[in-house]
Amino acid sequence: MTSYETIRIAIDGTTAIITIAREKALNALNRQLVNELTWALRDLEADARVRAIILTGAGEKAFVAGGDITEMKNLSPAEAGTFSALGHTLVDLIEQMGKPIIAAVNGFALGGGCELALACDFIYSAENAKFGLPEVNLGTIPGFGGTQRLPRRIGMQRALELTITGDIFSAQEAFRLGLVNLVCPATELMDRAKKTAQKIAQKGPTAVSYAKRLVRRAEVLPLSAGNELERELFALTFATADQKEGMTAFLEKRPAKFSSSS
Ligand code: HXC
């Protein structure tokens, strides 16, 4: 496996765990990190062993405390645009890849860190985690998709307030807003994320990737186009051995054994 300097990757059965590992800078996202994360996710998408991915931060304090302010401080407008584009490539990849990604938010998820979590399919959060888009405090704005994903996720009114004030909010508030799926003690966070990843590995892999794709597209497609795509992908699942096996197993009252499930 490729080795990286800013992230660590562990494969645990069918689950890949990516740990963002710049603990001294509270796992802030510099260009190298954004690139390494993008490359690693592309590799994991192609790795047949892996059925789900967990993304977390090193240490107990932060998931990701934002874009790296030290690196960003002296960027020219053109360089800042390139950094934003790099981030967009990463968050778009997370949304578009077939394998589900769970953000296990173990501390601060601020700015680019909040935006990274927002792109993941589920957010599981430690009860001491903190979320926010505080870029306005630095004289800038979110640049990794936050201005677009937050209102889609929690509604325009609350997103406007949070993005304009830069207020930091608790995990409990994030749950109330519908931003996170689950809040639990920090000590249980990885176990909860791993259990969900293992559950996903028991399902038909093609069905999982189609389900993710369709629900994701619901944000951007008109209903008629979304339904048309649903019909096409629903029909395509009937070209897979997994559909035959899943339905045969149900009728034979036994667990399904899918082609690439564990
Ligand atoms: C670079 C960072 C950092 C960041 C923390 N550090 N956040 N370095 N970029 N985003 C560094 C600090 O400088 C410090 O380094 C070390 O991590 C520990 O941080 P402290 O501030 O000492 O910790 P604490 O007092 O506990 O405060 C934690 C914190 C605070 C509340 C999370 O660090 C903070 O406000 N960080 C910035 C959060 C933020 O504004 N994020 C948005 C960034 S802009 P030293 O060397 O002193 O030990 C963004 C844009 C993304 O994300 C889009 C770009 C296109």
PDB file of C-alpha atoms and ligand atoms in Angstrom:
ATOM      1  CA  MET A   1       0.000   0.000   0.000  1.00  0.00           C
ATOM      2  CA  THR A   2       1.182   3.535  -0.767  1.00  0.00           C
ATOM      3  CA  SER A   3       2.596   5.281   2.271  1.00  0.00           C
ATOM      4  CA  TYR A   4       1.507   8.797   3.170  1.00  0.00           C
ATOM      5  CA  GLU A   5       2.915  11.445   5.503  1.00  0.00           C
ATOM      6  CA  THR A   6      -0.252  13.206   6.627  1.00  0.00           C
ATOM      7  CA  ILE A   7      -2.713  10.329   6.919  1.00  0.00           C
ATOM      8  CA  ARG A   8      -2.606   6.752   8.228  1.00  0.00           C
ATOM      9  CA  ILE A   9      -4.588   3.922   6.701  1.00  0.00           C
ATOM     10  CA  ALA A  10      -5.528   0.676   8.427  1.00  0.00           C
ATOM     11  CA  ILE A  11      -7.535  -2.115   6.846  1.00  0.00           C
ATOM     12  CA  ASP A  12      -9.630  -3.987   9.402  1.00  0.00           C
ATOM     13  CA  GLY A  13     -11.421  -6.797   7.553  1.00  0.00           C
ATOM     14  CA  THR A  14     -13.747  -5.071   5.098  1.00  0.00           C
ATOM     15  CA  THR A  15     -13.332  -1.619   6.684  1.00  0.00           C
ATOM     16  CA  ALA A  16     -10.659   0.939   5.845  1.00  0.00           C
ATOM     17  CA  ILE A  17      -9.899   3.430   8.602  1.00  0.00           C
ATOM     18  CA  ILE A  18      -8.255   6.662   7.507  1.00  0.00           C
ATOM     19  CA  THR A  19      -6.780   8.744  10.298  1.00  0.00           C
ATOM     20  CA  ILE A  20      -5.886  12.339   9.533  1.00  0.00           C
ATOM     21  CA  ALA A  21      -2.545  12.658  11.245  1.00  0.00           C
ATOM     22  CA  ARG A  22      -1.310  16.197  11.773  1.00  0.00           C
ATOM     23  CA  GLU A  23      -2.100  16.185  15.445  1.00  0.00           C
ATOM     24  CA  LYS A  24       0.203  19.093  16.376  1.00  0.00           C
ATOM     25  CA  ALA A  25      -1.778  21.388  14.055  1.00  0.00           C
ATOM     26  CA  LEU A  26      -5.090  19.837  15.164  1.00  0.00           C
ATOM     27  CA  ASN A  27      -5.154  17.899  11.870  1.00  0.00           C
ATOM     28  CA  ALA A  28      -5.462  21.085   9.801  1.00  0.00           C
ATOM     29  CA  LEU A  29      -5.785  20.479   6.067  1.00  0.00           C
ATOM     30  CA  ASN A  30      -2.801  21.585   4.029  1.00  0.00           C
ATOM     31  CA  ARG A  31      -2.390  20.920   0.322  1.00  0.00           C
ATOM     32  CA  GLN A  32      -0.363  17.770   0.887  1.00  0.00           C
ATOM     33  CA  LEU A  33      -3.050  16.356   3.162  1.00  0.00           C
ATOM     34  CA  VAL A  34      -5.892  17.133   0.774  1.00  0.00           C
ATOM     35  CA  ASN A  35      -3.930  15.486  -2.045  1.00  0.00           C
ATOM     36  CA  GLU A  36      -2.979  12.429   0.010  1.00  0.00           C
ATOM     37  CA  LEU A  37      -6.561  11.943   1.165  1.00  0.00           C
ATOM     38  CA  THR A  38      -7.800  12.165  -2.424  1.00  0.00           C
ATOM     39  CA  TRP A  39      -5.221   9.631  -3.652  1.00  0.00           C
ATOM     40  CA  ALA A  40      -5.944   7.270  -0.763  1.00  0.00           C
ATOM     41  CA  LEU A  41      -9.693   7.352  -1.374  1.00  0.00           C
ATOM     42  CA  ARG A  42      -9.180   6.609  -5.076  1.00  0.00           C
ATOM     43  CA  ASP A  43      -7.049   3.590  -4.097  1.00  0.00           C
ATOM     44  CA  LEU A  44      -9.597   2.387  -1.543  1.00  0.00           C
ATOM     45  CA  GLU A  45     -12.443   2.728  -4.053  1.00  0.00           C
ATOM     46  CA  ALA A  46     -10.534   0.294  -6.280  1.00  0.00           C
ATOM     47  CA  ASP A  47      -9.604  -2.087  -3.426  1.00  0.00           C
ATOM     48  CA  ALA A  48     -12.003  -5.046  -3.554  1.00  0.00           C
ATOM     49  CA  ARG A  49     -11.375  -5.936   0.106  1.00  0.00           C
ATOM     50  CA  VAL A  50     -12.812  -2.629   1.302  1.00  0.00           C
ATOM     51  CA  ARG A  51     -16.574  -2.200   1.616  1.00  0.00           C
ATOM     52  CA  ALA A  52     -16.800   0.929   3.775  1.00  0.00           C
ATOM     53  CA  ILE A  53     -14.463   3.661   4.964  1.00  0.00           C
ATOM     54  CA  ILE A  54     -14.187   5.492   8.279  1.00  0.00           C
ATOM     55  CA  LEU A  55     -12.528   8.901   8.379  1.00  0.00           C
ATOM     56  CA  THR A  56     -11.313  10.227  11.718  1.00  0.00           C
ATOM     57  CA  GLY A  57      -8.696  12.531  13.250  1.00  0.00           C
ATOM     58  CA  ALA A  58      -5.583  11.650  15.245  1.00  0.00           C
ATOM     59  CA  GLY A  59      -5.570  12.465  18.952  1.00  0.00           C
ATOM     60  CA  GLU A  60      -8.417  13.336  21.268  1.00  0.00           C
ATOM     61  CA  LYS A  61      -8.829  16.982  20.460  1.00  0.00           C
ATOM     62  CA  ALA A  62      -9.664  17.397  16.810  1.00  0.00           C
ATOM     63  CA  PHE A  63     -11.214  15.733  13.816  1.00  0.00           C
ATOM     64  CA  VAL A  64      -9.916  18.590  11.638  1.00  0.00           C
ATOM     65  CA  ALA A  65      -9.612  22.195  12.890  1.00  0.00           C
ATOM     66  CA  GLY A  66      -9.928  23.587   9.370  1.00  0.00           C
ATOM     67  CA  GLY A  67      -7.778  24.492   6.432  1.00  0.00           C
ATOM     68  CA  ASP A  68      -4.174  25.095   7.495  1.00  0.00           C
ATOM     69  CA  ILE A  69      -4.084  28.802   8.349  1.00  0.00           C
ATOM     70  CA  THR A  70      -0.262  28.869   8.336  1.00  0.00           C
ATOM     71  CA  GLU A  71      -0.232  27.623   4.751  1.00  0.00           C
ATOM     72  CA  MET A  72      -3.207  29.723   3.613  1.00  0.00           C
ATOM     73  CA  LYS A  73      -2.097  33.039   5.101  1.00  0.00           C
ATOM     74  CA  ASN A  74       0.051  34.202   2.162  1.00  0.00           C
ATOM     75  CA  LEU A  75      -1.790  32.578  -0.721  1.00  0.00           C
ATOM     76  CA  SER A  76      -2.497  34.748  -3.748  1.00  0.00           C
ATOM     77  CA  PRO A  77      -6.112  34.816  -4.987  1.00  0.00           C
ATOM     78  CA  ALA A  78      -5.149  32.378  -7.773  1.00  0.00           C
ATOM     79  CA  GLU A  79      -3.476  30.012  -5.302  1.00  0.00           C
ATOM     80  CA  ALA A  80      -6.467  30.247  -2.964  1.00  0.00           C
ATOM     81  CA  GLY A  81      -8.753  29.323  -5.864  1.00  0.00           C
ATOM     82  CA  THR A  82      -6.543  26.328  -6.621  1.00  0.00           C
ATOM     83  CA  PHE A  83      -6.668  25.234  -2.968  1.00  0.00           C
ATOM     84  CA  SER A  84     -10.447  25.510  -2.974  1.00  0.00           C
ATOM     85  CA  ALA A  85     -10.591  23.461  -6.197  1.00  0.00           C
ATOM     86  CA  LEU A  86      -8.369  20.809  -4.600  1.00  0.00           C
ATOM     87  CA  GLY A  87     -10.825  20.613  -1.705  1.00  0.00           C
ATOM     88  CA  HIS A  88     -13.785  20.420  -4.064  1.00  0.00           C
ATOM     89  CA  THR A  89     -12.162  17.505  -5.893  1.00  0.00           C
ATOM     90  CA  LEU A  90     -11.840  15.716  -2.538  1.00  0.00           C
ATOM     91  CA  VAL A  91     -15.364  16.354  -1.251  1.00  0.00           C
ATOM     92  CA  ASP A  92     -16.908  15.569  -4.656  1.00  0.00           C
ATOM     93  CA  LEU A  93     -14.989  12.286  -4.727  1.00  0.00           C
ATOM     94  CA  ILE A  94     -16.322  11.382  -1.264  1.00  0.00           C
ATOM     95  CA  GLU A  95     -19.876  11.949  -2.466  1.00  0.00           C
ATOM     96  CA  GLN A  96     -19.430  10.243  -5.814  1.00  0.00           C
ATOM     97  CA  MET A  97     -17.478   7.129  -4.873  1.00  0.00           C
ATOM     98  CA  GLY A  98     -19.506   3.939  -4.526  1.00  0.00           C
ATOM     99  CA  LYS A  99     -18.247   3.008  -1.068  1.00  0.00           C
ATOM    100  CA  PRO A 100     -19.916   4.638   1.924  1.00  0.00           C
ATOM    101  CA  ILE A 101     -17.755   6.884   4.097  1.00  0.00           C
ATOM    102  CA  ILE A 102     -18.479   7.520   7.754  1.00  0.00           C
ATOM    103  CA  ALA A 103     -16.951  10.589   9.416  1.00  0.00           C
ATOM    104  CA  ALA A 104     -16.091   9.695  13.020  1.00  0.00           C
ATOM    105  CA  VAL A 105     -15.804  13.210  14.428  1.00  0.00           C
ATOM    106  CA  ASN A 106     -13.664  12.966  17.544  1.00  0.00           C
ATOM    107  CA  GLY A 107     -13.205  16.651  18.391  1.00  0.00           C
ATOM    108  CA  PHE A 108     -13.144  20.002  16.573  1.00  0.00           C
ATOM    109  CA  ALA A 109     -14.664  19.876  13.073  1.00  0.00           C
ATOM    110  CA  LEU A 110     -14.200  23.483  12.033  1.00  0.00           C
ATOM    111  CA  GLY A 111     -14.061  25.227   8.675  1.00  0.00           C
ATOM    112  CA  GLY A 112     -12.649  22.794   6.125  1.00  0.00           C
ATOM    113  CA  GLY A 113     -12.991  20.037   8.749  1.00  0.00           C
ATOM    114  CA  CYS A 114     -16.716  20.645   9.064  1.00  0.00           C
ATOM    115  CA  GLU A 115     -16.949  20.771   5.276  1.00  0.00           C
ATOM    116  CA  LEU A 116     -15.091  17.468   4.980  1.00  0.00           C
ATOM    117  CA  ALA A 117     -17.453  15.816   7.481  1.00  0.00           C
ATOM    118  CA  LEU A 118     -20.439  17.313   5.640  1.00  0.00           C
ATOM    119  CA  ALA A 119     -19.400  15.517   2.453  1.00  0.00           C
ATOM    120  CA  CYS A 120     -19.270  12.119   4.196  1.00  0.00           C
ATOM    121  CA  ASP A 121     -22.298   9.825   4.006  1.00  0.00           C
ATOM    122  CA  PHE A 122     -22.892   9.632   7.756  1.00  0.00           C
ATOM    123  CA  ILE A 123     -21.452  11.698  10.591  1.00  0.00           C
ATOM    124  CA  TYR A 124     -20.964   9.945  13.916  1.00  0.00           C
ATOM    125  CA  SER A 125     -19.848  12.378  16.596  1.00  0.00           C
ATOM    126  CA  ALA A 126     -18.217  12.179  20.009  1.00  0.00           C
ATOM    127  CA  GLU A 127     -20.304  14.076  22.563  1.00  0.00           C
ATOM    128  CA  ASN A 128     -17.454  16.541  23.195  1.00  0.00           C
ATOM    129  CA  ALA A 129     -16.998  17.399  19.488  1.00  0.00           C
ATOM    130  CA  LYS A 130     -17.548  20.924  18.228  1.00  0.00           C
ATOM    131  CA  PHE A 131     -18.687  22.005  14.777  1.00  0.00           C
ATOM    132  CA  GLY A 132     -18.661  25.298  12.925  1.00  0.00           C
ATOM    133  CA  LEU A 133     -17.739  27.346   9.888  1.00  0.00           C
ATOM    134  CA  PRO A 134     -15.662  30.100  11.558  1.00  0.00           C
ATOM    135  CA  GLU A 135     -13.963  31.347   8.367  1.00  0.00           C
ATOM    136  CA  VAL A 136     -15.539  34.816   8.664  1.00  0.00           C
ATOM    137  CA  ASN A 137     -13.420  35.320  11.814  1.00  0.00           C
ATOM    138  CA  LEU A 138     -10.385  35.073   9.505  1.00  0.00           C
ATOM    139  CA  GLY A 139     -11.722  37.424   6.867  1.00  0.00           C
ATOM    140  CA  THR A 140     -12.590  34.631   4.474  1.00  0.00           C
ATOM    141  CA  ILE A 141     -15.414  32.178   3.760  1.00  0.00           C
ATOM    142  CA  PRO A 142     -15.817  28.396   3.525  1.00  0.00           C
ATOM    143  CA  GLY A 143     -14.080  27.059   0.412  1.00  0.00           C
ATOM    144  CA  PHE A 144     -14.573  23.289   0.524  1.00  0.00           C
ATOM    145  CA  GLY A 145     -18.286  23.284  -0.325  1.00  0.00           C
ATOM    146  CA  GLY A 146     -19.669  24.375   3.050  1.00  0.00           C
ATOM    147  CA  THR A 147     -21.727  27.296   1.758  1.00  0.00           C
ATOM    148  CA  GLN A 148     -23.548  24.895  -0.568  1.00  0.00           C
ATOM    149  CA  ARG A 149     -23.815  21.727   1.502  1.00  0.00           C
ATOM    150  CA  LEU A 150     -24.793  23.220   4.868  1.00  0.00           C
ATOM    151  CA  PRO A 151     -28.045  24.845   3.649  1.00  0.00           C
ATOM    152  CA  ARG A 152     -28.919  21.693   1.728  1.00  0.00           C
ATOM    153  CA  ARG A 153     -28.382  19.657   4.905  1.00  0.00           C
ATOM    154  CA  ILE A 154     -29.885  21.819   7.646  1.00  0.00           C
ATOM    155  CA  GLY A 155     -31.997  24.387   5.784  1.00  0.00           C
ATOM    156  CA  MET A 156     -31.307  27.911   4.580  1.00  0.00           C
ATOM    157  CA  GLN A 157     -32.235  29.802   7.747  1.00  0.00           C
ATOM    158  CA  ARG A 158     -29.926  28.044  10.200  1.00  0.00           C
ATOM    159  CA  ALA A 159     -27.150  27.732   7.593  1.00  0.00           C
ATOM    160  CA  LEU A 160     -27.219  31.464   6.929  1.00  0.00           C
ATOM    161  CA  GLU A 161     -26.921  32.238  10.623  1.00  0.00           C
ATOM    162  CA  LEU A 162     -24.111  29.756  11.270  1.00  0.00           C
ATOM    163  CA  THR A 163     -22.100  30.735   8.192  1.00  0.00           C
ATOM    164  CA  ILE A 164     -22.479  34.481   8.732  1.00  0.00           C
ATOM    165  CA  THR A 165     -21.789  34.478  12.486  1.00  0.00           C
ATOM    166  CA  GLY A 166     -19.120  31.757  12.394  1.00  0.00           C
ATOM    167  CA  ASP A 167     -20.594  30.402  15.634  1.00  0.00           C
ATOM    168  CA  ILE A 168     -19.195  27.139  16.984  1.00  0.00           C
ATOM    169  CA  PHE A 169     -21.853  24.640  18.058  1.00  0.00           C
ATOM    170  CA  SER A 170     -21.962  21.437  20.080  1.00  0.00           C
ATOM    171  CA  ALA A 171     -22.408  17.850  18.890  1.00  0.00           C
ATOM    172  CA  GLN A 172     -25.843  17.843  20.524  1.00  0.00           C
ATOM    173  CA  GLU A 173     -26.823  20.934  18.543  1.00  0.00           C
ATOM    174  CA  ALA A 174     -25.415  19.343  15.373  1.00  0.00           C
ATOM    175  CA  PHE A 175     -27.636  16.320  16.040  1.00  0.00           C
ATOM    176  CA  ARG A 176     -30.662  18.535  16.618  1.00  0.00           C
ATOM    177  CA  LEU A 177     -29.967  20.288  13.307  1.00  0.00           C
ATOM    178  CA  GLY A 178     -29.811  16.966  11.447  1.00  0.00           C
ATOM    179  CA  LEU A 179     -26.140  17.421  10.637  1.00  0.00           C
ATOM    180  CA  VAL A 180     -24.929  14.353  12.510  1.00  0.00           C
ATOM    181  CA  ASN A 181     -26.491  10.895  12.619  1.00  0.00           C
ATOM    182  CA  LEU A 182     -25.376   9.858  16.084  1.00  0.00           C
ATOM    183  CA  VAL A 183     -23.732  11.321  19.198  1.00  0.00           C
ATOM    184  CA  CYS A 184     -21.974   9.007  21.659  1.00  0.00           C
ATOM    185  CA  PRO A 185     -19.186   9.055  24.272  1.00  0.00           C
ATOM    186  CA  ALA A 186     -15.761   9.521  22.665  1.00  0.00           C
ATOM    187  CA  THR A 187     -14.694   6.095  23.957  1.00  0.00           C
ATOM    188  CA  GLU A 188     -17.463   4.416  21.944  1.00  0.00           C
ATOM    189  CA  LEU A 189     -17.106   6.418  18.732  1.00  0.00           C
ATOM    190  CA  MET A 190     -14.855   4.106  16.708  1.00  0.00           C
ATOM    191  CA  ASP A 191     -16.724   0.965  17.806  1.00  0.00           C
ATOM    192  CA  ARG A 192     -20.036   2.472  16.695  1.00  0.00           C
ATOM    193  CA  ALA A 193     -18.558   3.503  13.337  1.00  0.00           C
ATOM    194  CA  LYS A 194     -16.931   0.077  12.849  1.00  0.00           C
ATOM    195  CA  LYS A 195     -20.192  -1.744  13.629  1.00  0.00           C
ATOM    196  CA  THR A 196     -21.991   0.267  10.963  1.00  0.00           C
ATOM    197  CA  ALA A 197     -19.171  -0.325   8.476  1.00  0.00           C
ATOM    198  CA  GLN A 198     -19.369  -4.078   9.180  1.00  0.00           C
ATOM    199  CA  LYS A 199     -23.138  -4.013   8.735  1.00  0.00           C
ATOM    200  CA  ILE A 200     -22.690  -2.372   5.307  1.00  0.00           C
ATOM    201  CA  ALA A 201     -20.235  -5.131   4.333  1.00  0.00           C
ATOM    202  CA  GLN A 202     -23.029  -7.699   4.739  1.00  0.00           C
ATOM    203  CA  LYS A 203     -25.117  -6.079   1.997  1.00  0.00           C
ATOM    204  CA  GLY A 204     -24.868  -6.471  -1.767  1.00  0.00           C
ATOM    205  CA  PRO A 205     -22.039  -4.142  -2.856  1.00  0.00           C
ATOM    206  CA  THR A 206     -23.668  -3.039  -6.103  1.00  0.00           C
ATOM    207  CA  ALA A 207     -26.930  -2.333  -4.287  1.00  0.00           C
ATOM    208  CA  VAL A 208     -25.071  -0.254  -1.682  1.00  0.00           C
ATOM    209  CA  SER A 209     -23.302   1.848  -4.301  1.00  0.00           C
ATOM    210  CA  TYR A 210     -26.517   2.388  -6.323  1.00  0.00           C
ATOM    211  CA  ALA A 211     -28.431   3.310  -3.163  1.00  0.00           C
ATOM    212  CA  LYS A 212     -25.765   5.869  -2.250  1.00  0.00           C
ATOM    213  CA  ARG A 213     -25.675   7.282  -5.772  1.00  0.00           C
ATOM    214  CA  LEU A 214     -29.441   7.681  -5.999  1.00  0.00           C
ATOM    215  CA  VAL A 215     -29.955   9.309  -2.611  1.00  0.00           C
ATOM    216  CA  ARG A 216     -27.052  11.670  -3.332  1.00  0.00           C
ATOM    217  CA  ARG A 217     -28.569  12.608  -6.694  1.00  0.00           C
ATOM    218  CA  ALA A 218     -31.863  13.494  -4.978  1.00  0.00           C
ATOM    219  CA  GLU A 219     -30.155  16.733  -3.895  1.00  0.00           C
ATOM    220  CA  VAL A 220     -29.539  17.854  -7.464  1.00  0.00           C
ATOM    221  CA  LEU A 221     -31.998  16.130  -9.803  1.00  0.00           C
ATOM    222  CA  PRO A 222     -35.615  17.057 -10.450  1.00  0.00           C
ATOM    223  CA  LEU A 223     -37.947  14.330  -9.137  1.00  0.00           C
ATOM    224  CA  SER A 224     -38.772  12.976 -12.611  1.00  0.00           C
ATOM    225  CA  ALA A 225     -35.082  12.623 -13.557  1.00  0.00           C
ATOM    226  CA  GLY A 226     -34.284  11.065 -10.161  1.00  0.00           C
ATOM    227  CA  ASN A 227     -37.075   8.543 -10.596  1.00  0.00           C
ATOM    228  CA  GLU A 228     -35.884   7.739 -14.111  1.00  0.00           C
ATOM    229  CA  LEU A 229     -32.380   7.040 -12.804  1.00  0.00           C
ATOM    230  CA  GLU A 230     -33.902   4.964  -9.996  1.00  0.00           C
ATOM    231  CA  ARG A 231     -35.788   2.821 -12.543  1.00  0.00           C
ATOM    232  CA  GLU A 232     -32.597   2.283 -14.533  1.00  0.00           C
ATOM    233  CA  LEU A 233     -30.458   1.314 -11.558  1.00  0.00           C
ATOM    234  CA  PHE A 234     -33.227  -0.789  -9.994  1.00  0.00           C
ATOM    235  CA  ALA A 235     -33.439  -2.721 -13.275  1.00  0.00           C
ATOM    236  CA  LEU A 236     -29.645  -3.050 -13.426  1.00  0.00           C
ATOM    237  CA  THR A 237     -29.523  -4.727 -10.006  1.00  0.00           C
ATOM    238  CA  PHE A 238     -31.511  -7.559 -11.630  1.00  0.00           C
ATOM    239  CA  ALA A 239     -28.501  -8.181 -13.874  1.00  0.00           C
ATOM    240  CA  THR A 240     -26.405  -9.037 -10.795  1.00  0.00           C
ATOM    241  CA  ALA A 241     -25.870 -12.403  -9.137  1.00  0.00           C
ATOM    242  CA  ASP A 242     -26.340 -10.608  -5.806  1.00  0.00           C
ATOM    243  CA  GLN A 243     -29.998  -9.830  -6.539  1.00  0.00           C
ATOM    244  CA  LYS A 244     -30.688 -13.484  -7.425  1.00  0.00           C
ATOM    245  CA  GLU A 245     -28.819 -14.641  -4.319  1.00  0.00           C
ATOM    246  CA  GLY A 246     -30.463 -12.054  -2.023  1.00  0.00           C
ATOM    247  CA  MET A 247     -33.981 -12.995  -3.043  1.00  0.00           C
ATOM    248  CA  THR A 248     -33.283 -16.757  -3.188  1.00  0.00           C
ATOM    249  CA  ALA A 249     -31.747 -16.603   0.306  1.00  0.00           C
ATOM    250  CA  PHE A 250     -34.822 -14.788   1.628  1.00  0.00           C
ATOM    251  CA  LEU A 251     -37.162 -17.431   0.205  1.00  0.00           C
ATOM    252  CA  GLU A 252     -34.927 -20.245   1.488  1.00  0.00           C
ATOM    253  CA  LYS A 253     -34.887 -18.567   4.926  1.00  0.00           C
ATOM    254  CA  ARG A 254     -31.086 -18.346   5.111  1.00  0.00           C
ATOM    255  CA  PRO A 255     -28.587 -15.453   5.198  1.00  0.00           C
ATOM    256  CA  ALA A 256     -27.544 -14.185   1.762  1.00  0.00           C
ATOM    257  CA  LYS A 257     -23.990 -14.801   0.620  1.00  0.00           C
ATOM    258  CA  PHE A 258     -23.187 -11.903  -1.669  1.00  0.00           C
ATOM    259  CA  SER A 259     -20.415 -12.041  -4.268  1.00  0.00           C
ATOM    260  CA  SER A 260     -17.942  -9.808  -2.521  1.00  0.00           C
ATOM    261  CA  SER A 261     -19.341  -9.700   0.998  1.00  0.00           C
ATOM    262  CA  SER A 262     -17.434 -11.041   3.963  1.00  0.00           C
TER     263      SER A 262
HETATM  264  C1  HXC B   1      -3.224  25.762  11.282  1.00  0.00           C
HETATM  265  C2  HXC B   1      -3.895  25.321  13.422  1.00  0.00           C
HETATM  266  C3  HXC B   1      -5.256  25.358  13.038  1.00  0.00           C
HETATM  267  C4  HXC B   1      -5.544  25.621  11.663  1.00  0.00           C
HETATM  268  C5  HXC B   1      -5.187  24.952  15.144  1.00  0.00           C
HETATM  269  N1  HXC B   1      -3.902  25.059  14.741  1.00  0.00           N
HETATM  270  N2  HXC B   1      -6.028  25.133  14.136  1.00  0.00           N
HETATM  271  N3  HXC B   1      -2.897  25.510  12.558  1.00  0.00           N
HETATM  272  N4  HXC B   1      -4.497  25.813  10.833  1.00  0.00           N
HETATM  273  N5  HXC B   1      -6.786  25.663  11.185  1.00  0.00           N
HETATM  274  C6  HXC B   1      -2.701  24.925  15.543  1.00  0.00           C
HETATM  275  C7  HXC B   1      -2.500  26.136  16.443  1.00  0.00           C
HETATM  276  O1  HXC B   1      -1.880  27.199  15.751  1.00  0.00           O
HETATM  277  C8  HXC B   1      -1.599  25.523  17.510  1.00  0.00           C
HETATM  278  O2  HXC B   1      -0.279  25.457  17.011  1.00  0.00           O
HETATM  279  C9  HXC B   1      -2.132  24.109  17.637  1.00  0.00           C
HETATM  280  O3  HXC B   1      -2.831  23.821  16.424  1.00  0.00           O
HETATM  281  C10 HXC B   1      -3.092  23.942  18.803  1.00  0.00           C
HETATM  282  O4  HXC B   1      -4.124  24.913  18.655  1.00  0.00           O
HETATM  283  P1  HXC B   1      -4.534  25.938  19.827  1.00  0.00           P
HETATM  284  O5  HXC B   1      -5.190  27.086  19.172  1.00  0.00           O
HETATM  285  O6  HXC B   1      -3.364  26.221  20.717  1.00  0.00           O
HETATM  286  O7  HXC B   1      -5.573  25.042  20.629  1.00  0.00           O
HETATM  287  P2  HXC B   1      -6.831  25.560  21.477  1.00  0.00           P
HETATM  288  O8  HXC B   1      -6.475  26.792  22.274  1.00  0.00           O
HETATM  289  O9  HXC B   1      -7.322  24.379  22.228  1.00  0.00           O
HETATM  290  O10 HXC B   1      -7.910  25.997  20.404  1.00  0.00           O
HETATM  291  C11 HXC B   1      -8.464  25.029  19.530  1.00  0.00           C
HETATM  292  C12 HXC B   1      -9.226  25.752  18.380  1.00  0.00           C
HETATM  293  C13 HXC B   1      -8.301  26.792  17.736  1.00  0.00           C
HETATM  294  C14 HXC B   1     -10.484  26.433  18.950  1.00  0.00           C
HETATM  295  C15 HXC B   1      -9.663  24.676  17.390  1.00  0.00           C
HETATM  296  O11 HXC B   1      -7.062  26.155  17.384  1.00  0.00           O
HETATM  297  C16 HXC B   1      -8.863  27.414  16.497  1.00  0.00           C
HETATM  298  O12 HXC B   1      -9.707  28.299  16.559  1.00  0.00           O
HETATM  299  N6  HXC B   1      -8.332  26.990  15.347  1.00  0.00           N
HETATM  300  C17 HXC B   1      -8.705  27.591  14.063  1.00  0.00           C
HETATM  301  C18 HXC B   1     -10.084  27.155  13.648  1.00  0.00           C
HETATM  302  C19 HXC B   1     -10.489  27.791  12.364  1.00  0.00           C
HETATM  303  O13 HXC B   1     -10.602  29.031  12.245  1.00  0.00           O
HETATM  304  N7  HXC B   1     -10.729  27.001  11.312  1.00  0.00           N
HETATM  305  C20 HXC B   1     -11.076  27.487   9.986  1.00  0.00           C
HETATM  306  C21 HXC B   1      -9.830  27.671   9.167  1.00  0.00           C
HETATM  307  S1  HXC B   1     -10.159  28.352   7.564  1.00  0.00           S
HETATM  308  P3  HXC B   1       1.004  25.830  17.916  1.00  0.00           P
HETATM  309  O14 HXC B   1       2.141  25.714  16.970  1.00  0.00           O
HETATM  310  O15 HXC B   1       0.752  27.195  18.446  1.00  0.00           O
HETATM  311  O16 HXC B   1       0.990  24.768  18.981  1.00  0.00           O
HETATM  312  C22 HXC B   1     -10.753  27.041   6.689  1.00  0.00           C
HETATM  313  C23 HXC B   1     -11.017  27.271   5.242  1.00  0.00           C
HETATM  314  C24 HXC B   1     -11.170  25.982   4.503  1.00  0.00           C
HETATM  315  O17 HXC B   1     -10.944  26.004   7.208  1.00  0.00           O
HETATM  316  C25 HXC B   1     -11.391  26.197   3.018  1.00  0.00           C
HETATM  317  C26 HXC B   1     -10.169  26.535   2.257  1.00  0.00           C
HETATM  318  C27 HXC B   1     -10.367  26.614   0.771  1.00  0.00           C
END
